[in-house]
Amino acid sequence: MSGEASATGASPRVPRPGTQKSSGSVTKKGDRGAKEKPAAVLPPVGEEEPKNPEEYQCTGALEIDFPELCSRLGYTDFPKVVTRPRPHSTFVLSSSLSEKPNPDDQRLSGSCSLNSLESKYVFFRPTVQVELESEDKSVKEIYIRGWKVEERILGIFSKCLPPLSQLQAINLWKVGLTDKTLATFIALLPLCSSTLRKVSLEGNPLPEQSYHKLMALDSTIMHLSLRNNNIDDHGAQLLGQALSTLHSCNRTLVSLNLGFNHIGDEGAGYIADGLRLNRSLLWLSLAHNRIRDKGALKLAEVLRPFELTHTEVVERRRLLLEKGTQERMRSPSSSRYGDPRTEREKSQMMGASSIALVDRADKMQTMKTPKGLGKKKEKSGEVVKKEEKSGSGQSPIQGTPKKEDPTKAGKGKVTIPEQKPTKGKGPKSGSKEKRSILLESELIAEATEMVNPLLEPVEHRDGKVFLAGNKVLLHLNLLRNRITEVGLEGFFMAVQYQVQFPKAKSASKGPVGLLWLSLEKNCFSPQCPMYTMIQELMLPRDPISKAKPREEEAMAFST
């Protein structure tokens, strides 16, 4: 009975250990309670008191700073910073590389099927992938794909990205950006190193399509990819206005990828409007969109002389009058030294590295301009001819070589086409001044100092004013749209016009106008005569097709 009594006596006590969870009871209820209690206390355990991430001084090593800042903000599970897998590695290999320090994965090697499942899971686990410089192992590019980047994570990045002195590119693929988080991301870009030049936001459709904010006048982004973002005609309108309007122009963006979007004829027209007065964009892709003949003809129109609208003509006259009054205010003796000073004030915003280059270029400019500019005051009809002689209104591509003085200009005048597509000539001129800094910074300097395109030489026909077309755009991709032979005709006329530039300007050192035009997979037969003629005209201009024979010659010579 005593045993029974003890048993019955123990039974009322069963609930008591549940109330005394902290007394170390071993019952299941007590265990569950013990697990629940720390879960409720998790925020304080996640270091909420030293919740000041400002107190933490970033070391410049992303694999240390990012986890530390995440834990200080209370994150218990956050993406790891890993080295980006090489493209040539196999799937399982790349997955193991992306998660190097994980012994748990190695334990699973005994089970083949389990290991393959785990490796696939590891491959798709959220990570911050980085590409490192080969020499000092500093972070060069950041890739984030397939997990939602929230406001707080962007706050962490705003602290740990600025110390990365060699950061060149940020790639965000399907990270669930919103218009609000995009604004936060744009605000963090100026904090990063001045070497950051490339931003890729692909697979991030936004309701307000506010991608144009990445192309603001103070933006330093040179390469922007916005593929697969459901950008429609409204988004294209905002992007076209960011490229250029009558009173503003983006002067830093060199390449823009708008492939795999929903841009139609209207949107292509807006992009074409942006190209009218933009003189910095070299590379544009509109592949895999919905552009038909109307939009194609608009794009082709800006590549050859086009008629200025009434408002553009009025603005051109205003600029000419303004220029004339500035010249009148200067005496002939002081004008030679007055220009470089004002240009130097402008160039302060571009950074000290490019000031010398710009000053040298401006001195060469001003030695020739006063003669032509002094006569511009008299008759508006004579303005065109004087501009053509003086070269003051030329675009950076066609004007720069024309103005070069063989004795002085060899020192450092680099045109845009030489820097980007024809790599053979760029380093040659750059080496004379030991300017082994980024060619891109020089390109920015050149573009920033260019003259307003409305002051370029014009043609008067039947009482209308025609501006020379955009001859800065070198690469245009219209693959897989809905263009027929009607649109092809417009491009044939544009290409026919552009192929004459190198012949007309034998003194110029770089190619001018389109070098590469892709119209494949549209609504016309590949054997179409118009398409064949376009290809024949473009083939001698294609730098890749030109490079192949040179390589073959070099190989034959070496053997």
CSV table of N, CA and C in Angstrom, one decimal, residues 143-254:
chain,number,residue,atom,x,y,z
A,143,TYR,N,27.1,40.0,-56.0
A,143,TYR,CA,26.0,39.4,-56.7
A,143,TYR,C,25.0,38.9,-55.6
A,144,ILE,N,23.7,39.3,-55.7
A,144,ILE,CA,22.7,38.8,-54.8
A,144,ILE,C,21.6,38.3,-55.7
A,145,ARG,N,21.1,37.1,-55.5
A,145,ARG,CA,20.1,36.6,-56.4
A,145,ARG,C,19.1,35.7,-55.6
A,146,GLY,N,17.8,36.0,-55.9
A,146,GLY,CA,16.8,35.1,-55.4
A,146,GLY,C,16.3,35.2,-54.0
A,147,TRP,N,16.7,36.2,-53.2
A,147,TRP,CA,16.2,36.4,-51.9
A,147,TRP,C,15.9,37.8,-51.7
A,148,LYS,N,14.9,38.1,-50.8
A,148,LYS,CA,14.3,39.4,-50.7
A,148,LYS,C,15.3,40.3,-49.9
A,149,VAL,N,15.6,41.4,-50.5
A,149,VAL,CA,16.5,42.4,-49.9
A,149,VAL,C,15.6,43.5,-49.3
A,150,GLU,N,15.5,43.5,-48.0
A,150,GLU,CA,14.6,44.5,-47.3
A,150,GLU,C,15.3,45.8,-46.9
A,151,GLU,N,14.5,46.7,-46.4
A,151,GLU,CA,15.1,48.0,-46.0
A,151,GLU,C,16.2,47.8,-45.0
A,152,ARG,N,16.0,46.9,-44.0
A,152,ARG,CA,17.1,46.8,-42.9
A,152,ARG,C,18.4,46.2,-43.5
A,153,ILE,N,18.2,45.3,-44.5
A,153,ILE,CA,19.4,44.7,-45.1
A,153,ILE,C,20.2,45.8,-45.9
A,154,LEU,N,19.4,46.7,-46.6
A,154,LEU,CA,20.0,47.8,-47.3
A,154,LEU,C,20.7,48.8,-46.3
A,155,GLY,N,20.1,48.9,-45.1
A,155,GLY,CA,20.8,49.7,-44.1
A,155,GLY,C,22.1,49.1,-43.7
A,156,ILE,N,22.2,47.8,-43.6
A,156,ILE,CA,23.4,47.1,-43.3
A,156,ILE,C,24.4,47.4,-44.4
A,157,PHE,N,24.0,47.2,-45.6
A,157,PHE,CA,24.9,47.5,-46.8
A,157,PHE,C,25.4,48.9,-46.8
A,158,SER,N,24.6,49.8,-46.4
A,158,SER,CA,25.0,51.2,-46.4
A,158,SER,C,26.2,51.5,-45.4
A,159,LYS,N,26.4,50.5,-44.5
A,159,LYS,CA,27.5,50.6,-43.6
A,159,LYS,C,28.7,49.8,-44.0
A,160,CYS,N,28.4,48.6,-44.6
A,160,CYS,CA,29.6,47.7,-44.9
A,160,CYS,C,30.1,47.8,-46.3
A,161,LEU,N,29.4,48.5,-47.2
A,161,LEU,CA,29.8,48.6,-48.6
A,161,LEU,C,30.8,49.8,-48.8
A,162,PRO,N,30.6,51.0,-48.1
A,162,PRO,CA,31.5,52.1,-48.4
A,162,PRO,C,33.0,51.8,-48.1
A,163,PRO,N,33.4,51.0,-47.1
A,163,PRO,CA,34.8,50.7,-46.9
A,163,PRO,C,35.4,49.8,-48.1
A,164,LEU,N,34.6,49.2,-49.0
A,164,LEU,CA,35.2,48.4,-50.0
A,164,LEU,C,35.7,49.3,-51.1
A,165,SER,N,37.0,49.5,-51.1
A,165,SER,CA,37.6,50.6,-51.9
A,165,SER,C,37.7,50.2,-53.4
A,166,GLN,N,37.6,48.9,-53.7
A,166,GLN,CA,37.7,48.4,-55.1
A,166,GLN,C,36.4,47.9,-55.7
A,167,LEU,N,35.3,48.2,-55.0
A,167,LEU,CA,34.0,47.8,-55.5
A,167,LEU,C,33.7,48.4,-56.8
A,168,GLN,N,33.4,47.6,-57.9
A,168,GLN,CA,33.1,48.1,-59.2
A,168,GLN,C,31.7,47.9,-59.7
A,169,ALA,N,31.0,46.8,-59.1
A,169,ALA,CA,29.7,46.5,-59.6
A,169,ALA,C,28.8,45.8,-58.6
A,170,ILE,N,27.5,46.1,-58.6
A,170,ILE,CA,26.5,45.5,-57.7
A,170,ILE,C,25.4,44.9,-58.6
A,171,ASN,N,25.1,43.6,-58.5
A,171,ASN,CA,24.2,42.9,-59.3
A,171,ASN,C,23.1,42.4,-58.4
A,172,LEU,N,21.8,42.8,-58.6
A,172,LEU,CA,20.7,42.4,-57.8
A,172,LEU,C,19.7,41.7,-58.7
A,173,TRP,N,19.6,40.4,-58.6
A,173,TRP,CA,18.7,39.6,-59.5
A,173,TRP,C,17.5,39.0,-58.7
A,174,LYS,N,16.3,39.4,-59.0
A,174,LYS,CA,15.1,38.9,-58.4
A,174,LYS,C,15.2,39.0,-56.9
A,175,VAL,N,15.4,40.2,-56.4
A,175,VAL,CA,15.5,40.4,-54.9
A,175,VAL,C,14.3,41.1,-54.3
A,176,GLY,N,13.2,41.2,-55.1
A,176,GLY,CA,12.0,41.8,-54.5
A,176,GLY,C,12.0,43.2,-54.2
A,177,LEU,N,12.8,44.0,-55.0
A,177,LEU,CA,12.8,45.4,-54.8
A,177,LEU,C,11.4,46.1,-55.0
A,178,THR,N,11.2,47.1,-54.2
A,178,THR,CA,10.0,48.0,-54.3
A,178,THR,C,10.5,49.4,-54.7
A,179,ASP,N,9.5,50.3,-55.0
A,179,ASP,CA,9.9,51.6,-55.4
A,179,ASP,C,10.6,52.3,-54.2
A,180,LYS,N,10.2,51.9,-52.9
A,180,LYS,CA,10.7,52.5,-51.7
A,180,LYS,C,12.2,52.0,-51.5
A,181,THR,N,12.3,50.6,-51.6
A,181,THR,CA,13.7,50.1,-51.4
A,181,THR,C,14.6,50.5,-52.5
A,182,LEU,N,14.1,50.7,-53.7
A,182,LEU,CA,15.0,51.2,-54.8
A,182,LEU,C,15.5,52.6,-54.4
A,183,ALA,N,14.6,53.5,-53.8
A,183,ALA,CA,15.1,54.8,-53.4
A,183,ALA,C,16.2,54.7,-52.3
A,184,THR,N,16.0,53.8,-51.4
A,184,THR,CA,17.0,53.5,-50.4
A,184,THR,C,18.3,53.1,-51.0
A,185,PHE,N,18.2,52.2,-52.0
A,185,PHE,CA,19.4,51.7,-52.7
A,185,PHE,C,20.1,52.8,-53.4
A,186,ILE,N,19.4,53.7,-54.1
A,186,ILE,CA,20.0,54.8,-54.9
A,186,ILE,C,20.7,55.7,-53.9
A,187,ALA,N,20.1,55.9,-52.7
A,187,ALA,CA,20.8,56.8,-51.7
A,187,ALA,C,22.1,56.2,-51.2
A,188,LEU,N,22.2,54.9,-51.2
A,188,LEU,CA,23.4,54.3,-50.7
A,188,LEU,C,24.6,54.3,-51.7
A,189,LEU,N,24.3,54.4,-53.0
A,189,LEU,CA,25.3,54.4,-54.1
A,189,LEU,C,26.3,55.5,-53.9
A,190,PRO,N,26.0,56.8,-53.6
A,190,PRO,CA,27.0,57.8,-53.5
A,190,PRO,C,28.0,57.5,-52.3
A,191,LEU,N,27.5,56.7,-51.4
A,191,LEU,CA,28.4,56.4,-50.2
A,191,LEU,C,29.5,55.5,-50.6
A,192,CYS,N,29.3,54.7,-51.7
A,192,CYS,CA,30.3,53.7,-52.1
A,192,CYS,C,31.5,54.3,-52.7
A,193,SER,N,32.5,53.4,-53.0
A,193,SER,CA,33.7,53.9,-53.6
A,193,SER,C,33.5,54.5,-55.0
A,194,SER,N,34.3,55.4,-55.3
A,194,SER,CA,34.2,56.1,-56.6
A,194,SER,C,34.5,55.1,-57.8
A,195,THR,N,35.0,53.9,-57.5
A,195,THR,CA,35.2,52.9,-58.5
A,195,THR,C,33.9,52.2,-58.9
A,196,LEU,N,32.8,52.4,-58.2
A,196,LEU,CA,31.5,51.7,-58.5
A,196,LEU,C,31.0,52.4,-59.8
A,197,ARG,N,30.9,51.6,-60.8
A,197,ARG,CA,30.4,52.1,-62.1
A,197,ARG,C,29.3,51.3,-62.7
A,198,LYS,N,29.0,50.1,-62.2
A,198,LYS,CA,28.1,49.2,-62.9
A,198,LYS,C,27.0,48.8,-61.9
A,199,VAL,N,25.7,48.9,-62.3
A,199,VAL,CA,24.6,48.4,-61.5
A,199,VAL,C,23.7,47.6,-62.4
A,200,SER,N,23.3,46.4,-61.9
A,200,SER,CA,22.4,45.5,-62.6
A,200,SER,C,21.2,45.2,-61.7
A,201,LEU,N,20.0,45.6,-62.1
A,201,LEU,CA,18.8,45.3,-61.4
A,201,LEU,C,17.9,44.5,-62.3
A,202,GLU,N,18.0,43.2,-62.3
A,202,GLU,CA,17.2,42.4,-63.3
A,202,GLU,C,16.2,41.6,-62.5
A,203,GLY,N,15.0,41.4,-63.1
A,203,GLY,CA,14.0,40.7,-62.5
A,203,GLY,C,13.4,41.3,-61.3
A,204,ASN,N,13.3,42.7,-61.3
A,204,ASN,CA,12.7,43.4,-60.2
A,204,ASN,C,11.7,44.4,-60.7
A,205,PRO,N,10.5,43.9,-61.1
A,205,PRO,CA,9.5,44.8,-61.7
A,205,PRO,C,9.0,45.7,-60.6
A,206,LEU,N,8.8,47.0,-60.9
A,206,LEU,CA,8.3,48.0,-59.9
A,206,LEU,C,7.0,48.6,-60.4
A,207,PRO,N,6.1,48.8,-59.5
A,207,PRO,CA,4.8,49.4,-59.9
A,207,PRO,C,5.0,50.8,-60.5
A,208,GLU,N,5.8,51.6,-59.9
A,208,GLU,CA,6.0,53.0,-60.4
A,208,GLU,C,7.1,53.1,-61.5
A,209,GLN,N,7.8,52.0,-61.8
A,209,GLN,CA,8.8,52.0,-62.8
A,209,GLN,C,9.8,53.2,-62.6
A,210,SER,N,10.3,53.3,-61.4
A,210,SER,CA,11.2,54.5,-61.1
A,210,SER,C,12.6,54.2,-61.3
A,211,TYR,N,13.0,53.4,-62.3
A,211,TYR,CA,14.3,53.1,-62.6
A,211,TYR,C,15.1,54.3,-63.1
A,212,HIS,N,14.4,55.2,-63.7
A,212,HIS,CA,15.1,56.4,-64.3
A,212,HIS,C,15.8,57.2,-63.2
A,213,LYS,N,15.5,57.0,-61.9
A,213,LYS,CA,16.2,57.7,-60.8
A,213,LYS,C,17.6,57.3,-60.7
A,214,LEU,N,18.0,56.1,-61.3
A,214,LEU,CA,19.4,55.7,-61.3
A,214,LEU,C,20.2,56.5,-62.3
A,215,MET,N,19.5,57.2,-63.2
A,215,MET,CA,20.1,58.0,-64.3
A,215,MET,C,20.0,59.5,-64.0
A,216,ALA,N,19.9,59.9,-62.8
A,216,ALA,CA,19.8,61.3,-62.4
A,216,ALA,C,21.1,62.0,-62.9
A,217,LEU,N,21.0,63.3,-63.0
A,217,LEU,CA,22.2,64.1,-63.5
A,217,LEU,C,23.4,63.9,-62.6
A,218,ASP,N,23.2,63.7,-61.3
A,218,ASP,CA,24.4,63.5,-60.5
A,218,ASP,C,24.9,62.1,-60.3
A,219,SER,N,24.2,61.2,-61.1
A,219,SER,CA,24.6,59.8,-61.0
A,219,SER,C,25.9,59.5,-61.6
A,220,THR,N,26.7,58.6,-61.0
A,220,THR,CA,28.0,58.2,-61.6
A,220,THR,C,28.0,56.8,-62.2
A,221,ILE,N,26.8,56.2,-62.4
A,221,ILE,CA,26.7,54.9,-63.0
A,221,ILE,C,27.0,55.0,-64.5
A,222,MET,N,27.9,54.1,-64.9
A,222,MET,CA,28.2,54.1,-66.4
A,222,MET,C,27.6,53.0,-67.1
A,223,HIS,N,27.3,51.9,-66.4
A,223,HIS,CA,26.7,50.7,-67.0
A,223,HIS,C,25.5,50.3,-66.2
A,224,LEU,N,24.3,50.3,-66.9
A,224,LEU,CA,23.1,50.0,-66.2
A,224,LEU,C,22.3,48.9,-66.9
A,225,SER,N,22.0,47.8,-66.2
A,225,SER,CA,21.2,46.8,-66.8
A,225,SER,C,19.8,46.7,-66.1
A,226,LEU,N,18.7,46.8,-66.9
A,226,LEU,CA,17.4,46.7,-66.4
A,226,LEU,C,16.6,45.6,-67.1
A,227,ARG,N,17.2,44.5,-67.4
A,227,ARG,CA,16.5,43.5,-68.2
A,227,ARG,C,15.4,42.8,-67.3
A,228,ASN,N,14.4,42.4,-68.0
A,228,ASN,CA,13.3,41.5,-67.4
A,228,ASN,C,12.6,42.2,-66.2
A,229,ASN,N,12.3,43.5,-66.4
A,229,ASN,CA,11.6,44.3,-65.3
A,229,ASN,C,10.2,44.7,-65.7
A,230,ASN,N,9.6,44.1,-66.8
A,230,ASN,CA,8.3,44.5,-67.2
A,230,ASN,C,8.2,46.0,-67.5
A,231,ILE,N,9.2,46.6,-68.0
A,231,ILE,CA,9.2,48.0,-68.3
A,231,ILE,C,8.3,48.2,-69.6
A,232,ASP,N,7.3,49.1,-69.5
A,232,ASP,CA,6.4,49.3,-70.6
A,232,ASP,C,6.7,50.7,-71.2
A,233,ASP,N,5.7,51.2,-72.0
A,233,ASP,CA,6.0,52.5,-72.6
A,233,ASP,C,6.1,53.7,-71.7
A,234,HIS,N,5.4,53.6,-70.5
A,234,HIS,CA,5.5,54.6,-69.5
A,234,HIS,C,6.9,54.6,-68.9
A,235,GLY,N,7.4,53.4,-68.6
A,235,GLY,CA,8.8,53.4,-68.0
A,235,GLY,C,9.8,53.8,-69.0
A,236,ALA,N,9.6,53.5,-70.3
A,236,ALA,CA,10.5,53.9,-71.4
A,236,ALA,C,10.5,55.4,-71.5
A,237,GLN,N,9.3,56.1,-71.3
A,237,GLN,CA,9.2,57.5,-71.4
A,237,GLN,C,10.1,58.2,-70.3
A,238,LEU,N,10.0,57.6,-69.1
A,238,LEU,CA,10.8,58.2,-68.0
A,238,LEU,C,12.3,58.0,-68.3
A,239,LEU,N,12.7,56.8,-68.8
A,239,LEU,CA,14.1,56.6,-69.1
A,239,LEU,C,14.6,57.4,-70.3
A,240,GLY,N,13.7,57.7,-71.3
A,240,GLY,CA,14.1,58.5,-72.4
A,240,GLY,C,14.3,60.0,-71.9
A,241,GLN,N,13.5,60.4,-71.0
A,241,GLN,CA,13.6,61.8,-70.5
A,241,GLN,C,14.9,61.9,-69.6
A,242,ALA,N,15.3,60.8,-69.0
A,242,ALA,CA,16.5,60.8,-68.2
A,242,ALA,C,17.8,60.8,-69.1
A,243,LEU,N,17.6,60.2,-70.3
A,243,LEU,CA,18.8,60.3,-71.2
A,243,LEU,C,19.0,61.7,-71.7
A,244,SER,N,17.9,62.4,-72.1
A,244,SER,CA,18.1,63.8,-72.4
A,244,SER,C,16.8,64.5,-72.6
A,245,THR,N,16.7,65.8,-72.2
A,245,THR,CA,15.6,66.6,-72.6
A,245,THR,C,16.2,67.9,-73.2
A,246,LEU,N,15.3,68.9,-73.4
A,246,LEU,CA,15.8,70.1,-74.0
A,246,LEU,C,16.8,70.8,-73.1
A,247,HIS,N,16.7,70.7,-71.8
A,247,HIS,CA,17.5,71.5,-70.8
A,247,HIS,C,18.4,70.6,-69.9
A,248,SER,N,18.3,69.3,-70.1
A,248,SER,CA,19.2,68.4,-69.2
A,248,SER,C,19.6,67.2,-70.0
A,249,CYS,N,20.7,66.6,-69.6
A,249,CYS,CA,21.2,65.5,-70.3
A,249,CYS,C,22.1,64.6,-69.4
A,250,ASN,N,21.9,63.3,-69.5
A,250,ASN,CA,22.8,62.4,-68.7
A,250,ASN,C,24.1,62.3,-69.4
A,251,ARG,N,25.2,62.6,-68.7
A,251,ARG,CA,26.5,62.6,-69.4
A,251,ARG,C,27.5,61.5,-68.9
A,252,THR,N,27.0,60.6,-68.1
A,252,THR,CA,27.8,59.5,-67.5
A,252,THR,C,27.5,58.1,-68.0
A,253,LEU,N,26.2,57.9,-68.3
A,253,LEU,CA,25.8,56.5,-68.7
A,253,LEU,C,26.4,56.2,-70.1
A,254,VAL,N,27.1,55.1,-70.2
A,254,VAL,CA,27.7,54.6,-71.4
A,254,VAL,C,27.0,53.4,-72.0
